[in-house]
CSV table of C-alpha atoms (C1' of nucleotides) in Angstrom, one decimal:
chain,number,residue,atom,x,y,z
A,1,MET,CA,-75.2,74.2,10.6
A,2,LEU,CA,-73.7,76.6,8.5
A,3,SER,CA,-70.0,76.7,7.4
A,4,VAL,CA,-67.9,79.8,6.9
A,5,LEU,CA,-64.6,80.5,6.0
A,6,LEU,CA,-62.9,83.5,7.5
A,7,VAL,CA,-59.7,85.2,6.2
A,8,GLU,CA,-58.5,87.9,8.2
A,9,ASP,CA,-54.9,89.1,9.4
A,10,ASP,CA,-55.7,90.7,12.7
A,11,GLN,CA,-55.8,87.7,15.0
A,12,ASP,CA,-57.5,89.6,17.8
A,13,LEU,CA,-60.5,90.4,15.6
A,14,ALA,CA,-60.5,86.8,13.9
A,15,ASP,CA,-60.6,85.2,17.5
A,16,THR,CA,-63.5,87.5,18.6
A,17,ILE,CA,-65.2,86.8,15.3
A,18,ILE,CA,-65.0,83.1,15.4
A,19,GLU,CA,-65.7,82.7,19.0
A,20,TYR,CA,-69.0,84.8,18.5
A,21,LEU,CA,-69.9,82.8,15.2
A,22,GLU,CA,-69.5,79.3,17.3
A,23,LEU,CA,-72.1,80.6,19.6
A,24,GLU,CA,-74.6,81.2,16.8
A,25,GLN,CA,-74.0,77.8,15.7
A,26,ILE,CA,-71.7,78.5,12.6
A,27,SER,CA,-68.7,76.6,12.0
A,28,CYS,CA,-65.9,78.6,11.2
A,29,HIS,CA,-62.5,77.7,9.2
A,30,TYR,CA,-59.8,80.0,9.5
A,31,ALA,CA,-56.7,81.6,7.3
A,32,SER,CA,-54.7,84.5,8.1
A,33,ASN,CA,-53.5,85.2,4.5
A,34,GLY,CA,-54.9,85.3,1.1
A,35,VAL,CA,-53.1,82.2,-0.3
A,36,ALA,CA,-54.1,79.9,2.5
A,37,GLY,CA,-57.6,81.3,2.4
A,38,LEU,CA,-57.6,80.5,-1.5
A,39,HIS,CA,-56.5,77.0,-0.8
A,40,LEU,CA,-59.1,76.2,1.8
A,41,ALA,CA,-61.8,78.0,-0.4
A,42,GLU,CA,-61.0,75.4,-3.3
A,43,GLU,CA,-60.9,72.4,-1.2
A,44,ASN,CA,-63.8,72.7,0.8
A,45,ARG,CA,-67.3,74.0,0.6
A,46,TYR,CA,-68.4,76.9,2.5
A,47,ASP,CA,-71.8,78.5,2.8
A,48,VAL,CA,-70.4,82.0,2.7
A,49,LEU,CA,-66.7,83.4,2.7
A,50,LEU,CA,-65.7,86.3,5.0
A,51,LEU,CA,-62.7,88.1,3.3
A,52,ASP,CA,-60.8,90.9,4.8
A,53,LEU,CA,-59.9,93.6,2.0
A,54,ASN,CA,-56.2,93.8,3.0
A,55,LEU,CA,-54.5,90.7,3.4
A,56,PRO,CA,-50.8,89.5,3.3
A,57,ARG,CA,-49.8,87.6,0.1
A,58,LEU,CA,-53.3,88.0,-1.8
A,59,ASP,CA,-56.0,90.6,-1.3
A,60,GLY,CA,-59.4,89.8,-0.6
A,61,LEU,CA,-60.7,91.5,-4.1
A,62,THR,CA,-57.9,89.3,-6.0
A,63,LEU,CA,-59.1,86.1,-4.0
A,64,CYS,CA,-63.0,86.7,-4.7
A,65,ARG,CA,-62.2,87.3,-8.3
A,66,LYS,CA,-60.0,84.2,-8.8
A,67,LEU,CA,-62.7,82.1,-7.2
A,68,ARG,CA,-65.3,83.6,-9.6
A,69,ASP,CA,-63.2,82.8,-12.5
A,70,GLN,CA,-63.2,79.5,-11.4
A,71,GLY,CA,-66.5,79.0,-11.5
A,72,ASP,CA,-67.1,79.2,-7.6
A,73,ASP,CA,-70.1,80.9,-6.6
A,74,THR,CA,-70.1,80.8,-3.0
A,75,PRO,CA,-71.6,84.1,-1.5
A,76,VAL,CA,-68.7,86.6,-0.5
A,77,LEU,CA,-69.1,89.1,2.6
A,78,MET,CA,-66.1,91.5,2.3
A,79,LEU,CA,-65.1,93.1,5.7
A,80,THR,CA,-63.0,96.0,5.5
A,81,ALA,CA,-62.0,99.3,7.5
A,82,ARG,CA,-62.2,101.3,4.4
A,83,ASP,CA,-65.5,103.2,3.8
A,84,GLU,CA,-64.6,104.6,0.6
A,85,LEU,CA,-67.4,104.1,-2.1
A,86,ASP,CA,-65.2,103.5,-4.9
A,87,ASP,CA,-63.6,100.5,-2.7
A,88,LYS,CA,-67.1,99.2,-2.3
A,89,LEU,CA,-67.9,99.4,-6.0
A,90,ASP,CA,-64.7,97.7,-6.7
A,91,GLY,CA,-65.8,94.8,-4.3
A,92,PHE,CA,-69.1,94.1,-5.9
A,93,ARG,CA,-67.3,94.5,-9.7
A,94,ALA,CA,-65.1,91.7,-8.3
A,95,GLY,CA,-68.1,89.6,-7.6
A,96,THR,CA,-68.5,90.3,-3.8
A,97,ASP,CA,-72.3,90.0,-2.6
A,98,ASP,CA,-72.0,92.2,0.6
A,99,TYR,CA,-69.8,94.7,2.1
A,100,LEU,CA,-69.3,95.4,5.8
A,101,VAL,CA,-67.4,98.1,7.1
A,102,LYS,CA,-65.4,97.9,10.4
A,103,PRO,CA,-66.3,98.4,13.2
A,104,PHE,CA,-69.5,96.5,12.6
A,105,GLU,CA,-71.7,94.7,15.1
A,106,LEU,CA,-71.2,91.1,15.6
A,107,GLN,CA,-74.9,90.4,15.3
A,108,GLU,CA,-75.2,92.2,11.9
A,109,LEU,CA,-72.5,90.1,10.5
A,110,VAL,CA,-74.4,87.2,11.7
A,111,VAL,CA,-77.7,88.1,10.2
A,112,ARG,CA,-75.9,89.2,6.9
A,113,ILE,CA,-74.4,85.6,7.1
A,114,PHE,CA,-77.7,84.0,7.3
A,115,ALA,CA,-79.2,86.1,4.8
A,116,LEU,CA,-76.7,85.3,2.3
A,117,SER,CA,-76.7,81.5,2.7
A,118,ARG,CA,-80.5,81.2,2.9
A,119,ARG,CA,-80.6,82.9,-0.5
A,120,ARG,CA,-78.3,80.5,-1.8
A,121,SER,CA,-79.8,77.5,-0.3
A,122,GLY,CA,-83.0,78.7,-1.6
A,123,GLU,CA,-85.4,78.7,1.3
A,124,ALA,CA,-88.2,79.7,-1.6
A,125,LYS,CA,-91.5,78.0,-0.6
A,126,LYS,CA,-92.6,77.7,-3.9
A,127,LEU,CA,-90.6,76.8,-7.2
A,128,SER,CA,-92.1,77.2,-10.4
A,129,CYS,CA,-91.7,76.9,-14.4
A,130,ALA,CA,-94.3,78.2,-16.7
A,131,ASP,CA,-97.5,77.1,-15.6
A,132,LEU,CA,-96.1,74.1,-13.4
A,133,GLU,CA,-95.7,75.0,-9.5
A,134,MET,CA,-94.1,73.2,-7.0
A,135,ASN,CA,-95.2,74.2,-3.5
A,136,LEU,CA,-92.6,72.9,-1.0
A,137,GLN,CA,-94.7,73.7,2.2
A,138,ASN,CA,-97.8,71.7,1.3
A,139,HIS,CA,-95.9,69.3,-0.9
A,140,THR,CA,-98.1,69.6,-3.7
A,141,ILE,CA,-97.4,70.0,-7.7
A,142,THR,CA,-99.8,71.8,-9.9
A,143,ARG,CA,-100.1,72.3,-13.7
A,144,GLN,CA,-102.6,74.5,-15.1
A,145,GLY,CA,-104.4,74.3,-11.7
A,146,THR,CA,-104.6,70.7,-12.0
A,147,SER,CA,-102.5,68.6,-9.4
A,148,ILE,CA,-99.9,66.2,-10.3
A,149,LYS,CA,-98.7,63.2,-8.1
A,150,LEU,CA,-95.1,62.3,-8.0
A,151,SER,CA,-93.0,59.4,-6.2
A,152,PRO,CA,-90.6,60.6,-3.9
A,153,ILE,CA,-87.6,60.4,-6.4
A,154,GLY,CA,-89.7,61.9,-9.2
A,155,TRP,CA,-90.6,64.7,-6.5
A,156,LYS,CA,-86.6,65.1,-5.9
A,157,LEU,CA,-85.8,65.1,-9.8
A,158,LEU,CA,-88.4,67.8,-10.4
A,159,GLU,CA,-87.0,69.8,-7.8
A,160,VAL,CA,-83.4,69.9,-8.7
A,161,LEU,CA,-84.8,70.6,-12.1
A,162,LEU,CA,-86.9,73.5,-11.2
A,163,ARG,CA,-84.1,75.1,-8.8
A,164,ALA,CA,-81.7,74.9,-12.0
A,165,SER,CA,-84.3,76.3,-14.3
A,166,PRO,CA,-84.1,77.4,-16.8
A,167,GLY,CA,-80.6,76.1,-16.7
A,168,ALA,CA,-79.5,72.5,-17.4
A,169,VAL,CA,-78.2,69.9,-15.3
A,170,SER,CA,-76.1,67.4,-16.3
A,171,ARG,CA,-76.6,63.8,-15.8
A,172,GLN,CA,-74.0,63.3,-13.2
A,173,GLU,CA,-75.2,66.2,-11.2
A,174,LEU,CA,-78.7,65.5,-11.3
A,175,MET,CA,-77.9,61.7,-10.1
A,176,GLU,CA,-75.7,63.2,-7.2
A,177,LYS,CA,-78.5,65.3,-5.9
A,178,VAL,CA,-81.1,62.9,-6.2
A,179,TRP,CA,-79.3,59.7,-4.9
A,180,GLY,CA,-76.2,61.1,-3.2
A,181,ASP,CA,-73.2,58.8,-3.0
A,182,ASP,CA,-74.5,55.4,-4.0
A,183,LEU,CA,-75.8,55.5,-7.3
A,184,PRO,CA,-77.9,52.9,-8.8
A,185,ASP,CA,-77.3,51.5,-12.1
A,186,SER,CA,-77.5,54.2,-14.8
A,187,ASN,CA,-80.6,52.9,-16.1
A,188,SER,CA,-82.7,54.3,-13.2
A,189,LEU,CA,-82.4,57.7,-14.2
A,190,LYS,CA,-84.0,57.2,-17.6
A,191,VAL,CA,-87.0,55.2,-16.4
A,192,HIS,CA,-87.4,58.1,-13.7
A,193,ILE,CA,-87.3,60.8,-16.5
A,194,PHE,CA,-89.6,58.8,-18.6
A,195,ASN,CA,-92.1,58.7,-15.5
A,196,LEU,CA,-91.7,62.3,-14.9
A,197,ARG,CA,-92.3,63.2,-18.3
A,198,LYS,CA,-95.7,61.2,-18.3
A,199,ALA,CA,-96.8,63.1,-15.2
A,200,VAL,CA,-95.5,66.6,-16.1
A,201,ASP,CA,-95.8,66.5,-19.7
A,202,GLY,CA,-98.3,63.8,-20.4
A,203,SER,CA,-101.4,65.7,-20.9
A,204,PHE,CA,-100.1,69.2,-21.3
A,205,GLU,CA,-98.6,71.6,-23.8
A,206,PRO,CA,-95.9,72.5,-24.2
A,207,PRO,CA,-93.8,70.0,-22.9
A,208,LEU,CA,-91.3,71.3,-20.5
A,209,VAL,CA,-88.8,68.7,-19.7
A,210,HIS,CA,-86.0,68.4,-22.5
A,211,THR,CA,-83.2,66.4,-23.4
A,212,ILE,CA,-80.0,67.8,-23.9
A,213,THR,CA,-78.0,64.9,-25.7
A,214,GLY,CA,-74.7,64.0,-24.2
A,215,HIS,CA,-75.4,66.1,-21.3
A,216,GLY,CA,-78.3,66.1,-19.5
A,217,PHE,CA,-81.7,67.7,-19.0
A,218,ALA,CA,-83.5,70.7,-18.6
A,219,LEU,CA,-86.9,72.4,-18.0
A,220,SER,CA,-88.0,75.3,-19.7
A,221,ALA,CA,-91.2,76.7,-21.3
A,222,ASP,CA,-89.6,77.3,-24.8
A,223,LYS,CA,-87.7,74.2,-26.6
A,224,PRO,CA,-84.3,74.8,-27.1
A,225,VAL,CA,-84.7,74.1,-31.0
B,1,MET,CA,-82.5,94.8,-18.6
B,2,LEU,CA,-83.4,94.9,-14.9
B,3,SER,CA,-86.6,95.6,-13.4
B,4,VAL,CA,-87.3,96.8,-9.8
B,5,LEU,CA,-90.1,98.1,-7.5
B,6,LEU,CA,-89.4,101.0,-5.2
B,7,VAL,CA,-91.9,101.7,-2.5
B,8,GLU,CA,-91.1,105.1,-1.0
B,9,ASP,CA,-93.2,107.7,0.4
B,10,ASP,CA,-90.7,110.5,-0.1
B,11,GLN,CA,-91.7,111.8,-3.4
B,12,ASP,CA,-88.3,113.7,-4.1
B,13,LEU,CA,-86.1,110.8,-3.1
B,14,ALA,CA,-88.3,108.6,-5.1
B,15,ASP,CA,-87.8,110.9,-8.1
B,16,THR,CA,-84.3,110.9,-7.8
B,17,ILE,CA,-83.7,107.1,-7.1
B,18,ILE,CA,-85.8,106.5,-10.4
B,19,GLU,CA,-84.2,108.8,-12.6
B,20,TYR,CA,-80.7,107.4,-11.4
B,21,LEU,CA,-81.8,103.8,-11.9
B,22,GLU,CA,-83.1,104.5,-15.6
B,23,LEU,CA,-79.8,105.8,-16.5
B,24,GLU,CA,-78.2,102.6,-15.2
B,25,GLN,CA,-80.8,100.7,-17.5
B,26,ILE,CA,-82.8,99.6,-14.6
B,27,SER,CA,-86.6,99.8,-15.4
B,28,CYS,CA,-88.3,100.8,-12.3
B,29,HIS,CA,-92.0,100.6,-10.9
B,30,TYR,CA,-93.0,103.0,-8.1
B,31,ALA,CA,-95.7,103.0,-5.3
B,32,SER,CA,-95.8,105.6,-2.7
B,33,ASN,CA,-97.4,103.5,0.0
B,34,GLY,CA,-97.3,99.9,1.4
B,35,VAL,CA,-100.6,98.5,0.1
B,36,ALA,CA,-100.1,99.9,-3.1
B,37,GLY,CA,-96.5,98.0,-3.1
B,38,LEU,CA,-97.8,95.0,-2.2
B,39,HIS,CA,-100.2,94.8,-4.9
B,40,LEU,CA,-97.7,95.6,-7.5
B,41,ALA,CA,-95.3,93.1,-6.1
B,42,GLU,CA,-98.2,90.3,-6.3
B,43,GLU,CA,-99.1,91.1,-9.6
B,44,ASN,CA,-95.7,91.3,-11.3
B,45,ARG,CA,-92.3,89.8,-11.4
B,46,TYR,CA,-89.4,92.1,-10.1
B,47,ASP,CA,-85.4,91.2,-10.0
B,48,VAL,CA,-85.4,93.3,-6.8
B,49,LEU,CA,-87.8,95.2,-4.1
B,50,LEU,CA,-86.7,98.4,-2.8
B,51,LEU,CA,-88.7,98.9,0.1
B,52,ASP,CA,-88.6,102.0,2.7
B,53,LEU,CA,-88.9,100.8,6.1
B,54,ASN,CA,-91.7,103.5,7.3
B,55,LEU,CA,-94.6,103.5,4.7
B,56,PRO,CA,-98.0,104.8,4.9
B,57,ARG,CA,-100.6,101.9,5.6
B,58,LEU,CA,-98.1,99.0,5.5
B,59,ASP,CA,-94.6,99.2,7.0
B,60,GLY,CA,-91.8,97.8,4.6
B,61,LEU,CA,-91.1,95.1,7.2
B,62,THR,CA,-94.6,93.7,7.2
B,63,LEU,CA,-94.9,94.1,3.5
B,64,CYS,CA,-91.7,91.9,3.3
B,65,ARG,CA,-93.0,89.3,5.8
B,66,LYS,CA,-96.5,89.2,4.0
B,67,LEU,CA,-94.3,88.4,0.5
B,68,ARG,CA,-92.4,85.7,2.0
B,69,ASP,CA,-95.3,84.0,3.3
B,70,GLN,CA,-96.8,83.9,-0.1
B,71,GLY,CA,-93.9,82.2,-0.8
B,72,ASP,CA,-92.3,85.2,-3.0
B,73,ASP,CA,-88.5,85.0,-2.9
B,74,THR,CA,-88.0,88.1,-4.6
B,75,PRO,CA,-84.7,90.0,-3.1
B,76,VAL,CA,-85.5,92.3,-1.0
B,77,LEU,CA,-83.5,95.5,-0.2
B,78,MET,CA,-84.4,97.7,2.8
B,79,LEU,CA,-84.1,101.3,2.6
B,80,THR,CA,-84.2,103.3,5.7
B,81,ALA,CA,-83.1,106.5,7.9
B,82,ARG,CA,-82.6,104.3,11.0
B,83,ASP,CA,-79.3,103.2,11.7
B,84,GLU,CA,-80.4,101.3,14.8
B,85,LEU,CA,-79.0,97.7,15.0
B,86,ASP,CA,-82.3,96.0,16.3
B,87,ASP,CA,-84.0,97.7,13.2
B,88,LYS,CA,-81.7,95.8,11.2
B,89,LEU,CA,-82.0,92.6,12.9
B,90,ASP,CA,-85.8,92.7,12.8
B,91,GLY,CA,-85.2,93.5,9.0
B,92,PHE,CA,-83.3,90.4,8.2
B,93,ARG,CA,-85.5,88.2,10.5
B,94,ALA,CA,-88.3,89.4,8.2
B,95,GLY,CA,-86.7,87.9,5.5
B,96,THR,CA,-84.8,90.9,3.8
B,97,ASP,CA,-81.6,90.4,2.1
B,98,ASP,CA,-79.9,93.6,2.4
B,99,TYR,CA,-80.1,96.9,4.4
B,100,LEU,CA,-79.1,100.2,3.4
B,101,VAL,CA,-79.0,103.5,5.7
B,102,LYS,CA,-80.2,106.9,4.5
B,103,PRO,CA,-78.6,108.8,3.1
B,104,PHE,CA,-76.6,106.6,0.8
B,105,GLU,CA,-74.6,106.9,-2.5
B,106,LEU,CA,-77.1,106.0,-5.6
B,107,GLN,CA,-73.9,104.1,-6.8
B,108,GLU,CA,-73.9,101.9,-4.2
B,109,LEU,CA,-77.6,101.3,-4.3
B,110,VAL,CA,-77.1,100.4,-7.9
B,111,VAL,CA,-74.1,97.9,-7.2
B,112,ARG,CA,-76.1,96.4,-4.4
B,113,ILE,CA,-79.0,95.8,-6.7
B,114,PHE,CA,-77.0,94.2,-9.3
B,115,ALA,CA,-75.3,92.2,-6.5
B,116,LEU,CA,-78.9,90.8,-5.4
B,117,SER,CA,-80.3,90.2,-8.8
B,118,ARG,CA,-77.1,88.3,-9.9
B,119,ARG,CA,-77.2,86.0,-6.9
B,120,ARG,CA,-80.8,85.1,-7.8
B,121,SER,CA,-80.4,84.7,-11.3
B,122,GLY,CA,-77.5,82.5,-11.0
B,123,GLU,CA,-74.9,84.7,-12.9
B,124,ALA,CA,-75.2,82.8,-16.1
B,125,LYS,CA,-71.8,82.1,-17.6
B,126,LYS,CA,-71.7,83.0,-21.3
B,127,LEU,CA,-68.8,82.9,-23.8
B,128,SER,CA,-69.5,85.1,-26.9
B,129,CYS,CA,-67.9,86.2,-30.3
B,130,ALA,CA,-69.7,88.9,-32.3
B,131,ASP,CA,-73.3,88.1,-32.1
B,132,LEU,CA,-72.8,84.5,-31.3
B,133,GLU,CA,-73.3,83.8,-27.6
B,134,MET,CA,-73.1,80.4,-25.8
B,135,ASN,CA,-74.6,80.2,-22.7
B,136,LEU,CA,-72.9,77.7,-20.5
B,137,GLN,CA,-75.8,77.7,-17.8
B,138,ASN,CA,-78.6,77.0,-20.0
B,139,HIS,CA,-76.5,75.1,-22.6
B,140,THR,CA,-77.8,77.2,-25.4
B,141,ILE,CA,-76.2,79.2,-28.4
B,142,THR,CA,-77.9,81.8,-30.1
B,143,ARG,CA,-76.9,83.9,-33.0
B,144,GLN,CA,-78.6,87.4,-33.4
B,145,GLY,CA,-80.9,86.2,-31.2
B,146,THR,CA,-82.2,82.9,-32.9
B,147,SER,CA,-81.4,79.5,-31.2
B,148,ILE,CA,-78.8,77.4,-32.8
B,149,LYS,CA,-78.6,73.4,-32.0
B,150,LEU,CA,-75.3,71.5,-32.1
B,151,SER,CA,-74.4,68.1,-31.4
B,152,PRO,CA,-72.2,67.4,-28.6
B,153,ILE,CA,-68.9,67.3,-30.3
B,154,GLY,CA,-70.0,70.2,-32.5
B,155,TRP,CA,-70.8,72.1,-28.8
B,156,LYS,CA,-67.3,71.2,-27.6
B,157,LEU,CA,-65.7,72.2,-30.7
B,158,LEU,CA,-67.3,75.7,-30.7
B,159,GLU,CA,-66.4,76.1,-26.8
B,160,VAL,CA,-62.9,75.2,-27.4
B,161,LEU,CA,-62.7,77.9,-30.4
B,162,LEU,CA,-64.7,80.6,-28.4
B,163,ARG,CA,-62.3,80.4,-25.4
B,164,ALA,CA,-59.6,80.7,-27.7
B,165,SER,CA,-61.1,83.6,-29.7
B,166,PRO,CA,-60.1,85.8,-31.3
B,167,GLY,CA,-57.0,83.7,-31.3
B,168,ALA,CA,-56.2,80.5,-33.4
B,169,VAL,CA,-56.2,76.9,-32.4
B,170,SER,CA,-54.1,74.3,-34.0
B,171,ARG,CA,-55.8,71.2,-35.4
B,172,GLN,CA,-53.7,69.0,-32.9
B,173,GLU,CA,-54.9,71.1,-29.9
B,174,LEU,CA,-58.5,71.1,-31.2
B,175,MET,CA,-58.6,67.5,-31.4
B,176,GLU,CA,-56.9,66.8,-28.3
B,177,LYS,CA,-59.5,69.3,-26.6
B,178,VAL,CA,-62.4,67.6,-28.0
B,179,TRP,CA,-61.6,63.9,-28.1
B,180,GLY,CA,-59.1,63.5,-25.4
B,181,ASP,CA,-56.6,60.7,-26.3
B,182,ASP,CA,-58.2,58.6,-28.6
B,183,LEU,CA,-58.4,60.4,-31.6
B,184,PRO,CA,-60.7,59.1,-34.4
B,185,ASP,CA,-59.5,59.1,-38.0
B,186,SER,CA,-58.3,62.7,-39.1
B,187,ASN,CA,-61.4,63.1,-41.6
B,188,SER,CA,-63.7,63.6,-38.5
B,189,LEU,CA,-62.6,66.9,-37.7
B,190,LYS,CA,-63.3,68.3,-41.1
B,191,VAL,CA,-66.7,66.9,-41.2
B,192,HIS,CA,-67.5,68.6,-37.8
B,193,ILE,CA,-66.0,71.8,-38.7
B,194,PHE,CA,-68.3,71.6,-41.7
B,195,ASN,CA,-71.3,71.0,-40.0
B,196,LEU,CA,-70.1,73.5,-37.4
B,197,ARG,CA,-70.0,76.0,-40.3
B,198,LYS,CA,-73.3,75.1,-41.4
B,199,ALA,CA,-75.0,75.6,-38.2
B,200,VAL,CA,-73.1,78.9,-37.1
B,201,ASP,CA,-72.5,80.8,-40.5
B,202,GLY,CA,-75.0,78.8,-42.5
B,203,SER,CA,-77.6,81.7,-42.3
B,204,PHE,CA,-75.6,84.6,-41.2
B,205,GLU,CA,-73.4,87.2,-42.0
B,206,PRO,CA,-70.4,87.7,-41.6
B,207,PRO,CA,-68.8,84.1,-41.2
B,208,LEU,CA,-67.3,83.7,-37.8
B,209,VAL,CA,-65.5,80.2,-38.4
B,210,HIS,CA,-62.1,80.8,-40.5
B,211,THR,CA,-59.5,78.4,-41.7
B,212,ILE,CA,-55.9,79.0,-41.2
B,213,THR,CA,-54.3,77.0,-43.9
B,214,GLY,CA,-51.6,74.6,-42.5
B,215,HIS,CA,-52.2,75.2,-38.8
B,216,GLY,CA,-56.1,75.2,-37.5
B,217,PHE,CA,-59.1,77.2,-37.2
B,218,ALA,CA,-60.2,80.6,-35.7
B,219,LEU,CA,-63.3,82.2,-34.8
B,220,SER,CA,-63.7,85.9,-35.0
B,221,ALA,CA,-65.9,88.6,-36.7
B,222,ASP,CA,-63.0,89.9,-38.9
B,223,LYS,CA,-61.4,87.8,-41.5
B,224,PRO,CA,-57.9,87.2,-40.5
B,225,VAL,CA,-55.5,87.9,-43.2
C,1,DG,C1',-50.6,72.5,-63.5
C,2,DC,C1',-49.7,69.4,-60.0
C,3,DG,C1',-50.0,68.0,-55.1
C,4,DA,C1',-51.6,68.6,-51.0
C,5,DA,C1',-54.7,70.6,-47.8
C,6,DG,C1',-59.0,71.3,-46.8
C,7,DG,C1',-64.4,71.2,-48.2
C,8,DT,C1',-68.8,68.3,-49.3
C,9,DT,C1',-71.6,64.5,-49.3
C,10,DA,C1',-73.8,60.2,-48.4
C,11,DA,C1',-74.1,55.5,-46.2
C,12,DG,C1',-73.6,52.4,-42.1
C,13,DG,C1',-72.9,50.9,-37.5
C,14,DG,C1',-72.9,52.2,-32.9
C,15,DC,C1',-74.5,54.2,-28.7
C,16,DA,C1',-77.4,57.3,-26.0
C,17,DG,C1',-82.0,57.8,-25.0
C,18,DG,C1',-87.1,56.3,-24.8
C,19,DT,C1',-90.1,52.7,-23.6
C,20,DT,C1',-92.0,48.5,-21.4
C,21,DA,C1',-92.4,44.9,-18.3
C,22,DA,C1',-91.1,41.9,-14.6
C,23,DC,C1',-88.9,41.4,-9.9
C,24,DG,C1',-88.5,42.5,-5.0
C,25,DG,C1',-88.6,45.0,-0.9
C,26,DA,C1',-90.8,48.6,2.3
C,27,DG,C1',-94.7,49.9,4.6
C,28,DG,C1',-99.6,49.9,5.9
C,29,DG,C1',-103.7,48.1,6.9
C,30,DG,C1',-106.6,44.1,8.0
D,1,DC,C1',-98.4,37.8,10.9
D,2,DC,C1',-99.9,38.0,6.3
D,3,DC,C1',-101.5,40.4,2.2
D,4,DC,C1',-101.4,43.8,-0.7
D,5,DT,C1',-99.9,48.0,-2.8
D,6,DC,C1',-96.9,51.1,-4.1
D,7,DC,C1',-92.4,52.2,-5.6
D,8,DG,C1',-87.4,52.0,-7.1
D,9,DT,C1',-84.5,48.9,-9.7
D,10,DT,C1',-83.4,46.1,-13.3
D,11,DA,C1',-83.0,43.8,-17.6
D,12,DA,C1',-84.1,43.9,-22.5
D,13,DC,C1',-85.6,46.0,-26.4
D,14,DC,C1',-86.3,49.5,-29.6
D,15,DT,C1',-85.5,53.9,-31.9
D,16,DG,C1',-83.3,57.6,-33.9
D,17,DC,C1',-79.4,60.4,-34.1
D,18,DC,C1',-74.8,61.1,-33.9
D,19,DC,C1',-70.0,59.8,-35.2
D,20,DT,C1',-67.4,58.1,-38.2
D,21,DT,C1',-65.7,56.6,-42.6
D,22,DA,C1',-64.7,56.7,-47.5
D,23,DA,C1',-64.8,58.8,-51.6
D,24,DC,C1',-64.8,62.6,-54.4
D,25,DC,C1',-64.6,67.4,-55.1
D,26,DT,C1',-62.7,72.3,-54.5
D,27,DT,C1',-59.1,75.6,-53.4
D,28,DC,C1',-54.7,77.0,-52.3
D,29,DG,C1',-49.6,77.2,-52.8
D,30,DC,C1',-46.0,76.4,-55.5
DNA sequence: GCGAAGGTTAAGGGCAGGTTAACGGAGGGG
DNA sequence: CCCCTCCGTTAACCTGCCCTTAACCTTCGC
């Protein structure tokens, strides 16, 4: 079930939207002004943020910019009555992902919400890095055409690394994504990384799994010297 | 530089778009029918695909669906003259990410392309000073394009200096930000600054790390008096 | 020219990461 | 119902790198 935050000062419109979204199985938090919206966005994790441009206390553009500056990359869909090109350009410059002009069809809002959240959660059917390829559909991994076998945890580990590739993943983040809340003794990660290396880099060149001392690991074709 | 694929049968419109995109530093491949577009999309890697809905031989919707079935998750922006809600819904159902109705402003097309590609590439957060660049996402540092390796403390040191750049940071502040509460003997900072200089300024000009006698250090391209 | 602040160098100890093997539980097949 | 296999965890050990330290040198300010 998707979860979105709606920040909109027009109470009637907000009610209509919320009601419609609930019908589509989208859970909806609500704030009627920018400051309240910012607090909610900071405290909770949403799939998409729906921001009105004109808001009391803190306008949608500034709100979006603040979140981006804090490193929050939740997709933002800006709702506004103004169809001026300059407004749109400003919106995208502030880090907005999409822009919908009122009045709009609720159905269009819904599909755009799905499109934004889908892109974020990565509905990709394949993940790859150099000649390594993970096929999520038939649950296979190949490198240079030859198939690779991994244990469940090894799989999950590789998936997290692939999704972040070529970015790095900190040890803590890696462990949270693989094990969830109850973490095993820290040694476990070392062993699994070791096994992953043996499977992925064991008989291939160049090595793809790289250690970033004091931080975590990364998957990439070229070695960060 | 971004790279996009435009599939559009209206030659005049295509020329206009391509010309404008090139001005914005977006490289553009082009196909005038769906089948050719599919081939190009399969063979090359693009940041965004711009598909016309009505195409000879293979319409944009089917093209998009085919690519998605193959596991290709390149963002798709559908261009079309039809402003019917049902068409949009079909588009998003086929795996489209955005939908722009002709006639549209070229500037809006450009910002939407940037928004889609940014979302996909994960908007790398970077800090920089002159030709020195720290990529927080990949945990890499480059100067003049060549990569630089730093120890964890060296990294942290440089990060603090970069965030303050071109301002100065006092010794005390620097040490607090790097080590937290339990500080080592004061000599340690000297050694780490020395190593940082060796890595960052060792084989480059001009030196970026500057000493401010009696105060601390600063990072900047031009030497402070 | 003197003292203090900063720069340079090398050595050693500790710790993060790598490697290996053994234990134990879960799940499937006989 | 038992056995076997596979997999995750754990502990123990090894290795190499990084941080620290101390000692000495250079530069700067006065």
